[in-house]
């Protein structure tokens, strides 16, 4: 089954890739690796543990993962060229007392496994930040191995 067919079966519709929010590109390719710039959720702002729940932040991480997959598709033309998600780095805009950052970033990790199967399993870091750009709840970047 192709990745696009799996997306259809799962009822997942990828969002449009937004314009870069600064002086950078969405992805840099070197050899068979894609380095994707950090992305955030569409329209969700706040601080986890203050005015955003852990559950909502996990949904925001999933939403961010959808944008990352959309960037992959835009760059590659076909998601079937994704060999493996190598590394995910997730940042959570968190109150000083919030400490369950891994559960929040699971929203993205679970999506990658749902979409790419075993190739979606990855190494990962999940950390808390005192702030993120425009007060987004999460920012996630990833490294992807591709097939030429």
mmCIF file of C-alpha atoms in Angstrom:
data_model
loop_
_atom_site.group_PDB
_atom_site.id
_atom_site.type_symbol
_atom_site.label_atom_id
_atom_site.label_comp_id
_atom_site.label_asym_id
_atom_site.label_seq_id
_atom_site.Cartn_x
_atom_site.Cartn_y
_atom_site.Cartn_z
ATOM 1 C CA UNK A 1 0.000 0.000 0.000
ATOM 2 C CA UNK A 2 1.342 3.441 -0.887
ATOM 3 C CA UNK A 3 1.672 6.105 1.791
ATOM 4 C CA UNK A 4 -0.964 8.213 0.010
ATOM 5 C CA UNK A 5 -3.332 5.230 0.062
ATOM 6 C CA UNK A 6 -2.594 4.773 3.782
ATOM 7 C CA UNK A 7 -3.364 8.469 4.386
ATOM 8 C CA UNK A 8 -6.692 8.043 2.569
ATOM 9 C CA UNK A 9 -7.503 4.903 4.536
ATOM 10 C CA UNK A 10 -6.743 6.725 7.790
ATOM 11 C CA UNK A 11 -8.818 9.725 6.712
ATOM 12 C CA UNK A 12 -5.811 12.033 6.974
ATOM 13 C CA UNK A 13 -5.736 15.152 4.826
ATOM 14 C CA UNK A 14 -2.429 17.007 4.779
ATOM 15 C CA UNK A 15 -2.488 20.780 5.174
ATOM 16 C CA UNK A 16 -1.030 23.279 2.734
ATOM 17 C CA UNK A 17 2.616 24.034 3.432
ATOM 18 C CA UNK A 18 2.802 27.545 4.873
ATOM 19 C CA UNK A 19 5.307 30.138 3.752
ATOM 20 C CA UNK A 20 8.465 30.184 5.902
ATOM 21 C CA UNK A 21 8.013 32.471 8.907
ATOM 22 C CA UNK A 22 11.515 33.912 8.556
ATOM 23 C CA UNK A 23 14.701 33.825 6.518
ATOM 24 C CA UNK A 24 14.995 30.050 6.117
ATOM 25 C CA UNK A 25 13.825 27.177 3.924
ATOM 26 C CA UNK A 26 11.495 24.369 4.967
ATOM 27 C CA UNK A 27 13.954 21.614 4.147
ATOM 28 C CA UNK A 28 17.597 21.091 3.313
ATOM 29 C CA UNK A 29 18.648 17.935 1.528
ATOM 30 C CA UNK A 30 22.135 16.523 1.881
ATOM 31 C CA UNK A 31 22.825 13.103 0.410
ATOM 32 C CA UNK A 32 19.913 10.865 1.326
ATOM 33 C CA UNK A 33 18.841 12.940 4.335
ATOM 34 C CA UNK A 34 16.244 15.679 4.649
ATOM 35 C CA UNK A 35 16.572 18.134 7.522
ATOM 36 C CA UNK A 36 13.163 19.707 8.110
ATOM 37 C CA UNK A 37 12.899 23.094 9.777
ATOM 38 C CA UNK A 38 10.851 23.385 12.935
ATOM 39 C CA UNK A 39 7.109 23.698 12.471
ATOM 40 C CA UNK A 40 4.285 24.494 14.860
ATOM 41 C CA UNK A 41 0.561 23.857 15.078
ATOM 42 C CA UNK A 42 -1.910 25.812 12.995
ATOM 43 C CA UNK A 43 -3.498 28.495 15.136
ATOM 44 C CA UNK A 44 -2.782 27.168 18.618
ATOM 45 C CA UNK A 45 -0.950 29.294 21.143
ATOM 46 C CA UNK A 46 -0.337 29.105 24.848
ATOM 47 C CA UNK A 47 1.753 27.533 27.548
ATOM 48 C CA UNK A 48 1.301 23.873 28.470
ATOM 49 C CA UNK A 49 0.558 23.537 32.155
ATOM 50 C CA UNK A 50 -0.824 27.066 32.374
ATOM 51 C CA UNK A 51 -3.570 27.717 29.815
ATOM 52 C CA UNK A 52 -3.117 24.660 27.542
ATOM 53 C CA UNK A 53 -3.801 21.103 28.672
ATOM 54 C CA UNK A 54 -1.439 18.234 27.993
ATOM 55 C CA UNK A 55 -4.117 16.613 25.813
ATOM 56 C CA UNK A 56 -4.533 19.753 23.704
ATOM 57 C CA UNK A 57 -0.753 20.083 23.346
ATOM 58 C CA UNK A 58 -0.559 16.445 22.192
ATOM 59 C CA UNK A 59 -3.179 17.270 19.519
ATOM 60 C CA UNK A 60 -1.053 20.270 18.530
ATOM 61 C CA UNK A 61 1.979 17.990 18.177
ATOM 62 C CA UNK A 62 -0.044 15.732 15.876
ATOM 63 C CA UNK A 63 -1.126 18.761 13.841
ATOM 64 C CA UNK A 64 2.510 19.827 13.589
ATOM 65 C CA UNK A 65 3.416 16.339 12.377
ATOM 66 C CA UNK A 66 0.854 16.709 9.575
ATOM 67 C CA UNK A 67 2.615 19.856 8.408
ATOM 68 C CA UNK A 68 5.990 18.099 8.535
ATOM 69 C CA UNK A 69 4.601 15.269 6.377
ATOM 70 C CA UNK A 70 3.203 17.866 3.954
ATOM 71 C CA UNK A 71 6.691 19.390 3.688
ATOM 72 C CA UNK A 72 8.125 15.931 2.963
ATOM 73 C CA UNK A 73 5.570 15.378 0.198
ATOM 74 C CA UNK A 74 6.223 18.819 -1.296
ATOM 75 C CA UNK A 75 9.978 18.181 -1.354
ATOM 76 C CA UNK A 76 9.884 14.583 -2.592
ATOM 77 C CA UNK A 77 6.794 14.480 -4.781
ATOM 78 C CA UNK A 78 5.921 11.105 -3.252
ATOM 79 C CA UNK A 79 5.922 10.054 0.387
ATOM 80 C CA UNK A 80 6.891 6.566 -0.787
ATOM 81 C CA UNK A 81 10.426 7.961 -1.058
ATOM 82 C CA UNK A 82 10.614 8.198 2.738
ATOM 83 C CA UNK A 83 12.849 5.373 3.895
ATOM 84 C CA UNK A 84 12.703 6.201 7.597
ATOM 85 C CA UNK A 85 12.059 8.977 10.065
ATOM 86 C CA UNK A 86 15.478 9.156 11.708
ATOM 87 C CA UNK A 87 15.155 11.782 14.446
ATOM 88 C CA UNK A 88 12.489 14.038 15.918
ATOM 89 C CA UNK A 89 13.274 17.025 18.113
ATOM 90 C CA UNK A 90 10.214 18.317 19.930
ATOM 91 C CA UNK A 91 10.012 21.519 21.954
ATOM 92 C CA UNK A 92 7.109 22.250 24.274
ATOM 93 C CA UNK A 93 6.187 25.768 25.388
ATOM 94 C CA UNK A 94 5.775 24.738 29.011
ATOM 95 C CA UNK A 95 5.198 26.179 32.446
ATOM 96 C CA UNK A 96 8.178 25.619 34.764
ATOM 97 C CA UNK A 97 6.219 22.989 36.708
ATOM 98 C CA UNK A 98 5.188 20.971 33.623
ATOM 99 C CA UNK A 99 7.417 17.942 33.063
ATOM 100 C CA UNK A 100 5.575 15.504 30.784
ATOM 101 C CA UNK A 101 7.120 16.767 27.539
ATOM 102 C CA UNK A 102 7.517 13.259 26.048
ATOM 103 C CA UNK A 103 3.748 12.623 26.252
ATOM 104 C CA UNK A 104 3.080 15.847 24.362
ATOM 105 C CA UNK A 105 5.505 15.024 21.532
ATOM 106 C CA UNK A 106 3.995 11.522 21.322
ATOM 107 C CA UNK A 107 1.239 13.227 19.314
ATOM 108 C CA UNK A 108 3.714 13.634 16.449
ATOM 109 C CA UNK A 109 5.575 10.368 17.038
ATOM 110 C CA UNK A 110 2.358 8.339 17.053
ATOM 111 C CA UNK A 111 1.292 9.997 13.787
ATOM 112 C CA UNK A 112 4.601 9.144 12.088
ATOM 113 C CA UNK A 113 4.239 5.487 13.103
ATOM 114 C CA UNK A 114 0.587 5.468 11.999
ATOM 115 C CA UNK A 115 1.521 6.848 8.569
ATOM 116 C CA UNK A 116 4.923 5.249 7.890
ATOM 117 C CA UNK A 117 4.669 2.050 9.959
ATOM 118 C CA UNK A 118 7.987 0.779 11.321
ATOM 119 C CA UNK A 119 9.801 3.337 9.137
ATOM 120 C CA UNK A 120 8.137 5.991 11.301
ATOM 121 C CA UNK A 121 9.881 4.785 14.485
ATOM 122 C CA UNK A 122 12.613 7.258 15.332
ATOM 123 C CA UNK A 123 15.100 8.539 17.849
ATOM 124 C CA UNK A 124 13.736 11.558 19.688
ATOM 125 C CA UNK A 125 14.299 14.401 22.101
ATOM 126 C CA UNK A 126 11.400 16.136 23.854
ATOM 127 C CA UNK A 127 12.215 19.222 25.892
ATOM 128 C CA UNK A 128 10.470 22.106 27.585
ATOM 129 C CA UNK A 129 11.088 25.724 26.643
ATOM 130 C CA UNK A 130 10.207 28.918 28.475
ATOM 131 C CA UNK A 131 8.811 30.310 25.213
ATOM 132 C CA UNK A 132 8.465 29.522 21.511
ATOM 133 C CA UNK A 133 7.976 31.835 18.502
ATOM 134 C CA UNK A 134 4.577 33.563 18.481
ATOM 135 C CA UNK A 135 3.730 31.629 21.669
ATOM 136 C CA UNK A 136 3.009 28.391 19.746
ATOM 137 C CA UNK A 137 2.469 25.403 22.025
ATOM 138 C CA UNK A 138 4.990 23.100 20.325
ATOM 139 C CA UNK A 139 7.692 23.256 17.699
ATOM 140 C CA UNK A 140 8.964 20.084 16.072
ATOM 141 C CA UNK A 141 11.742 19.411 13.584
ATOM 142 C CA UNK A 142 12.920 16.130 12.111
ATOM 143 C CA UNK A 143 15.521 14.329 10.044
ATOM 144 C CA UNK A 144 14.279 11.961 7.353
ATOM 145 C CA UNK A 145 16.164 9.329 5.329
ATOM 146 C CA UNK A 146 14.984 9.073 1.740
ATOM 147 C CA UNK A 147 15.244 6.731 -1.230
ATOM 148 C CA UNK A 148 16.474 8.240 -4.488
#
